Structures are given as structure tokens and as C-alpha cells.
Short mmCIF file of C-alpha atoms in Angstrom, two decimals:
data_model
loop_
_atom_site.label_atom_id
_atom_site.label_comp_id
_atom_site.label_asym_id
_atom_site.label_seq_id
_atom_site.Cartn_x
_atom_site.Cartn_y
_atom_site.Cartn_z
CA UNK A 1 0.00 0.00 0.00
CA UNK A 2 1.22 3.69 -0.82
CA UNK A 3 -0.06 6.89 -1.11
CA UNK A 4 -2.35 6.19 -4.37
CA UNK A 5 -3.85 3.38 -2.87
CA UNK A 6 -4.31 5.54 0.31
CA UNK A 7 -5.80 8.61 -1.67
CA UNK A 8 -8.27 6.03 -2.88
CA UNK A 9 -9.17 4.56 0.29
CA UNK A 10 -9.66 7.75 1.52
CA UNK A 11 -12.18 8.76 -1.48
CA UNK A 12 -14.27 4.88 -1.41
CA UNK A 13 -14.27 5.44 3.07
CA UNK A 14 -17.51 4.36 4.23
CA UNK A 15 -16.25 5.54 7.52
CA UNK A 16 -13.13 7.33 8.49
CA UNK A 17 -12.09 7.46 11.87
CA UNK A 18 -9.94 9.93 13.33
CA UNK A 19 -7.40 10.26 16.96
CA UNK A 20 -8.21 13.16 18.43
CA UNK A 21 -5.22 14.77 20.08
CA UNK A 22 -2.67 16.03 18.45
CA UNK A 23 -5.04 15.46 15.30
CA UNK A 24 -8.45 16.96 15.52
CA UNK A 25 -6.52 19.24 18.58
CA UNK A 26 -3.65 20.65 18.36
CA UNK A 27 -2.91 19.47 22.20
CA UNK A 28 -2.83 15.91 24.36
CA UNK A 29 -5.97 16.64 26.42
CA UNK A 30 -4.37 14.91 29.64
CA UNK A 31 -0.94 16.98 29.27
CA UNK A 32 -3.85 19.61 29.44
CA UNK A 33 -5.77 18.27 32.51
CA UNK A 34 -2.61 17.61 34.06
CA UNK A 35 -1.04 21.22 34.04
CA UNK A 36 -4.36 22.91 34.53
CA UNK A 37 -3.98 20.14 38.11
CA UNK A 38 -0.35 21.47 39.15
CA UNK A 39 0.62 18.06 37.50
CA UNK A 40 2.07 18.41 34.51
CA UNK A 41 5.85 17.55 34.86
CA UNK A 42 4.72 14.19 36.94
CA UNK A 43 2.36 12.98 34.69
CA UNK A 44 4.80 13.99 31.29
CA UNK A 45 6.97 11.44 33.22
CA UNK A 46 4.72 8.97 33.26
CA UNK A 47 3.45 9.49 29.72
CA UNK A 48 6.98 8.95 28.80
CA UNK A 49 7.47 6.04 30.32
CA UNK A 50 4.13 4.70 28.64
CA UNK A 51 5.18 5.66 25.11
CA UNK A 52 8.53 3.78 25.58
CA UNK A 53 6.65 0.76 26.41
CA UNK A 54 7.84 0.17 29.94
CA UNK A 55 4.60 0.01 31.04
CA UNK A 56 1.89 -1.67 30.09
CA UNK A 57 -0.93 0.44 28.55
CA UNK A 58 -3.40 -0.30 31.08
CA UNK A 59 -1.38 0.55 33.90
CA UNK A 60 -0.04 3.61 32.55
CA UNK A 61 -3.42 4.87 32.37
CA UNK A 62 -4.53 4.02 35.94
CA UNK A 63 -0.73 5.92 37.29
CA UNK A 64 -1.16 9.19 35.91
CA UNK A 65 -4.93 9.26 36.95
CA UNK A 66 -3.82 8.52 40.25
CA UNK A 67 -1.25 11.25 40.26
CA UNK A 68 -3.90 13.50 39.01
CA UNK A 69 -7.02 12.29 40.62
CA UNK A 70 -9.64 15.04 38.83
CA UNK A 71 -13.07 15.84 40.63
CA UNK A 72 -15.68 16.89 38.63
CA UNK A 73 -15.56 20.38 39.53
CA UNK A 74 -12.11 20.63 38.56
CA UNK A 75 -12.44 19.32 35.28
CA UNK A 76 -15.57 21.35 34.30
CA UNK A 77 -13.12 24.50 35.64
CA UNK A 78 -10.67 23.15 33.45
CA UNK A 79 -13.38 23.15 30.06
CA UNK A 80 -14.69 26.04 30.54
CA UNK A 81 -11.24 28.45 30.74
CA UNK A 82 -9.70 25.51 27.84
CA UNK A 83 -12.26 24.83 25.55
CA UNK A 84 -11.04 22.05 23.78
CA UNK A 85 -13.24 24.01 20.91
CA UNK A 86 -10.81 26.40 20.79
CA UNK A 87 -7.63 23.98 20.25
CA UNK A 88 -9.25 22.32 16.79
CA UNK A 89 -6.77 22.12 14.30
CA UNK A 90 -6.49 23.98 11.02
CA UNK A 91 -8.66 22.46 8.49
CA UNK A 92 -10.12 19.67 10.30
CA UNK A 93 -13.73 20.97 10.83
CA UNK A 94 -13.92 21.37 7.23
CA UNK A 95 -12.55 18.02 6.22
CA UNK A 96 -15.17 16.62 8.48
CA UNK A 97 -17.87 18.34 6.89
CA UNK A 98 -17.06 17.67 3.62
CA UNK A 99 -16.18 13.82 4.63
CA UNK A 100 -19.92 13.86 5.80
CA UNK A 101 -21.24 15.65 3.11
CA UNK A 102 -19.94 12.82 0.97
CA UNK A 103 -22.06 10.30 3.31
CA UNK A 104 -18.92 8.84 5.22
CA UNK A 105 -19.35 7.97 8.67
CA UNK A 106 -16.80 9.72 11.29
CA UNK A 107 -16.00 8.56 14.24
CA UNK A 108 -13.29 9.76 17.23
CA UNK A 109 -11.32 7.05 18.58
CA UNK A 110 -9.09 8.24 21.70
CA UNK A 111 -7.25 7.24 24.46
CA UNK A 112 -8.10 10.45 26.13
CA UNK A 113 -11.45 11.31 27.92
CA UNK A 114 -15.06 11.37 26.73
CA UNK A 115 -15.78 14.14 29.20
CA UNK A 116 -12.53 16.22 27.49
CA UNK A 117 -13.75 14.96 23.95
CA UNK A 118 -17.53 15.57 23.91
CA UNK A 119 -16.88 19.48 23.42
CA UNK A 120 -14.77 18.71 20.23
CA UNK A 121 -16.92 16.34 18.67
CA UNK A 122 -19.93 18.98 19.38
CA UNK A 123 -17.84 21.93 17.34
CA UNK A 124 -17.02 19.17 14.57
CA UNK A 125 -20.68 17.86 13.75
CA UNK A 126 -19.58 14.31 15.39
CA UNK A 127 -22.48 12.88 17.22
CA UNK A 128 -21.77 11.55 20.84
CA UNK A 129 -22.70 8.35 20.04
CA UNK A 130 -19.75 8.35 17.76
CA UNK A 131 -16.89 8.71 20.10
CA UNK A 132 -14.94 5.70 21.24
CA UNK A 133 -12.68 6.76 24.26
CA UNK A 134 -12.37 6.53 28.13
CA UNK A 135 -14.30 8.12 30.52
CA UNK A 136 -13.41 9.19 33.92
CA UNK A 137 -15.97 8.22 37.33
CA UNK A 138 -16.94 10.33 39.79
CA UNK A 139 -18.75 9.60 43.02
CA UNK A 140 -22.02 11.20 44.14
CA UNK A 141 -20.10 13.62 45.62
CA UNK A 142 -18.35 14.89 42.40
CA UNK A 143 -14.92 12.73 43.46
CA UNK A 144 -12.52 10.99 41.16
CA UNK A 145 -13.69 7.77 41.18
CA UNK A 146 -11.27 5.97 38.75
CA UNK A 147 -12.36 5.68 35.45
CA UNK A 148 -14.18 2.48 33.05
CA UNK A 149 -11.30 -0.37 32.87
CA UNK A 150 -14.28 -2.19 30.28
CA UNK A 151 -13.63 0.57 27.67
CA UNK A 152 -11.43 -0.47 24.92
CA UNK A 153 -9.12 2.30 24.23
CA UNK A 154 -8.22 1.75 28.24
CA UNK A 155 -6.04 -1.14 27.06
CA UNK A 156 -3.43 -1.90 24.86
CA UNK A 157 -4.64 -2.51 21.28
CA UNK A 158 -7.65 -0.88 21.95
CA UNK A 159 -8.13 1.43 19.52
CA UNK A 160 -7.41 -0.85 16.63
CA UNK A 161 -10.27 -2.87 17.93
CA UNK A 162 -12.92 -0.53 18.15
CA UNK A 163 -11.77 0.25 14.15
CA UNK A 164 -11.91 -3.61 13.58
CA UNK A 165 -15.40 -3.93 15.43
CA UNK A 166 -17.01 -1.04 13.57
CA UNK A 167 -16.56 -2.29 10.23
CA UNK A 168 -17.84 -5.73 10.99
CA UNK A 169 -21.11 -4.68 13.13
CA UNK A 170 -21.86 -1.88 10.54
CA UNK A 171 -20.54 -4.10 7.75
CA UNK A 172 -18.30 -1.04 6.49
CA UNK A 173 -16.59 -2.18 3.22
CA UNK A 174 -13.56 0.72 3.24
CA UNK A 175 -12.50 2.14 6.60
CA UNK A 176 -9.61 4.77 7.01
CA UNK A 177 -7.83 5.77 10.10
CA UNK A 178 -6.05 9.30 10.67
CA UNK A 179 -3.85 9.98 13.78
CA UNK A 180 -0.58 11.28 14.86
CA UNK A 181 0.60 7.84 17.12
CA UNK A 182 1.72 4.22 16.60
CA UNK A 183 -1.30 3.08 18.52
CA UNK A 184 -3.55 4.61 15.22
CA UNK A 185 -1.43 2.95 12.79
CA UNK A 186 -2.09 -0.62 15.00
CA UNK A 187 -5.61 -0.05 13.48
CA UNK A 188 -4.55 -0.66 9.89
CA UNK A 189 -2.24 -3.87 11.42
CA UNK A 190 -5.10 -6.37 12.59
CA UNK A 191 -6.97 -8.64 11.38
CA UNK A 192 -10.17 -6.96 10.22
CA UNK A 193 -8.69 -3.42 10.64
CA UNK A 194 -8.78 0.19 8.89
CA UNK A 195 -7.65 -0.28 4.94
CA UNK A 196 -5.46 2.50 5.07
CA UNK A 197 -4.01 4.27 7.54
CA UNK A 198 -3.29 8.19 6.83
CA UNK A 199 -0.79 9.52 9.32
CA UNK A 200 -1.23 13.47 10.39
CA UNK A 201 2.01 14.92 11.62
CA UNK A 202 0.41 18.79 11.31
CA UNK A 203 0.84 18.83 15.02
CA UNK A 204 3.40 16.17 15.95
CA UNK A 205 5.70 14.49 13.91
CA UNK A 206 6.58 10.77 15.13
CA UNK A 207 9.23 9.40 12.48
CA UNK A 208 7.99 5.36 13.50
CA UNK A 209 4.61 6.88 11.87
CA UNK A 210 6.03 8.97 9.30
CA UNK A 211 7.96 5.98 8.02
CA UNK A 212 5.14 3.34 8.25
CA UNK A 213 1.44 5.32 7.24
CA UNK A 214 0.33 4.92 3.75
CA UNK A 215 -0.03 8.49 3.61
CA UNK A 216 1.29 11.06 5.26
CA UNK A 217 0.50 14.34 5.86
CA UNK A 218 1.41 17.34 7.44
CA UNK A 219 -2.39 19.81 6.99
CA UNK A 220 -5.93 18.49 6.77
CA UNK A 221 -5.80 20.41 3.15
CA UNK A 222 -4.46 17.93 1.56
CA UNK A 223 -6.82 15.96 2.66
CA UNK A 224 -10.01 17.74 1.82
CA UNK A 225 -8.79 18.09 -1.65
CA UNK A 226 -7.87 15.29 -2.11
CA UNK A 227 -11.51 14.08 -1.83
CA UNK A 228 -12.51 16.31 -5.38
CA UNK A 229 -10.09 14.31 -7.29
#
């Protein structure tokens, strides 16, 4: 597979679905969460750690959520003076309209929070019901309460299921994934997974990704026209 063969994927998609930070935002939503905590430098530790593999995924997760340890008051502070609405990346809320204005499906797939992603899906016409990603708990009392271990993308591999399981329950005959990471390109890599995998390095550029996407590019322009040809 190359860039032709991606370019046509991209223009046969039934559905297309797309990372979300450093893609559709122009920021990692818990680097956000965590500064916006007093956090920051701890939990960039951590994610370091995670990205070199040294951890597993799962438990990677669960440490820098227990460093952090949001209530819900905290993060609503933190949405309303961050808008994640206001960290979309150049070109992307076009490409999604014109992706859906050519019938394809979009979903987000994340590792980052629904509670953090909800906002961006709202200012990019994705419905709720289309976001795959983890959600944080709260008690009654508005404390952190952990967050869903059943969600997929809370696991290693995760996100390349959720691709592989939408296309068989909606019976999807061209899928494409678009994201900045490793764990987006997985998608593409299993059995059942995205036909092409487009990787965006407008915001970050990873050269494991860079070297192994079908596609890849560095401003959602390309991809928008790319869908007239």
C-alpha cells in the first residue's frame, strides 16, 4: 500500500475514523488536565514512560490518573477556561464536513477522555454516540472515582479494535484511520482493521509513523482536496 492506494481509500471510506489529540486538537488533552492540576511535569513522566513501552498500557493509564485524581468540579473549571473548541486544528472541521457531506461515517477514537472529547466532537458535527474513548468516574459527591477499565481504548490494542469492530457490526466495506501515534497505525495492522491508515504529523511528527502510514501528511488540506479528485 502507498499513497495512491491511500488517496483512494480515503475517497471509497464508508467511515473514516480519526485520533483526536494532536489530530483533531492541536494538544494531548491529559498533558492539558494535568497542568491545569499542578501536575504536569509528573504525569509527562509517566506518559513517557508509557510511550517507551515500559509500562503496560493499562497501567499507565490508571498511574497518571492517580497522580492527578480530577473531581468533577475541577475538570468542568478546566473546560470552561480551555475549551477544547478552541484547540481544533487547522482544516479539520472542514474536512469533516465535507467527509460527511460525501455520506462517510466519522467517528473519534481516543485514548483520552469522553468528558474532554464531547466538546470537540460537538464543534465538529460528530455525534456523541460516535466517540470511542475513556471516561473518567466520579462519586455522588463529584470525586474521582477511577475511570471504566471495560472501555477499549483503556487497554493496549484498543483502539485498533474498536476500528476492527465497527466495520464488521456496521458491515463497512472501506475504513480509514487518521492519527498522529503508533497506537492509530495498530488499526490498519489487525486482522479486520482500517484499509489504510493516513498519518497526520500537522501537530506532531513521530518518524515510527512517518515511516510506516500509507499516507502522510502534514495539513488536513491535503486531505479535503484530495476528496474532489
Amino acid at each position: 500500500r502507498g499513497v495512491p492506494e491511500a488517496r483512494a481509500a480515503l475517497r471509497a471510506a464508508d467511515a473514516v475514523c480519526f485520533d483526536v489529540d494532536s489530530t483533531v486538537i492541536n494538544k494531548e488533552g491529559i498533558d492539558e488536565l494535568a497542568a491545569f492540576l499542578g501536575v504536569g511535569e509528573q504525569v509527562a513522566a509517566l506518559t513517557a514512560s508509557a510511550m517507551g513501552g515500559d509500562v503496560p498500557f493499562h497501567e499507565a493509564l490508571a498511574n497518571r490518573l492517580a497522580v492527578m485524581r480530577p473531581t468533577r468540579t475541577q475538570l468542568d473549571a478546566m473546560l470552561s477556561t480551555h475549551p477544547p473548541a478552541s484547540m481544533l486544528t487547522p482544516g479539520v472541521a472542514e474536512f469533516i464536513k465535507k467527509l460527511q457531506s460525501k455520506g462517510k461515517h466519522v467517528f473519534l477514537v481516543s485514548g483520552g477522555f469522553r468528558q474532554m472529547i464531547e466538546p470537540v466532537a460537538g464543534a465538529v458535527g460528530v455525534a456523541a454516540t460516535d466517540i470511542f474513548a475513556n471516561t473518567l468516574l466520579f462519586d455522588d459527591s463529584g470525586a474521582f472515582a477511577g475511570h471504566d477499565v471495560n472501555e477499549p481504548t483503556s487497554r493496549k490494542g484498543g483502539k485498533a479494535k474498536v476500528v476492527a469492530d465497527l466495520k464488521s457490526r456496521h458491515g463497512f466495506g472501506t475504513v480509514v484511520m487518521i492519527g498522529d501515534g503508533a497506537t492509530d497505525m495498530e488499526a490498519r495492522d489487525v486482522p479486520g482493521g482500517a484499509d489504510a491508515f493516513i498519518g497526520f504529523g500537522g501537530v506532531a511528527v513521530r518518524e515510527k509513523v512517518k515511516a510506516g502510514a500509507d499516507w502522510f501528511v502534514e495539513s488536513f488540506d491535503d486531505l479535503t482536496s484530495a476528496l474532489d479528485e
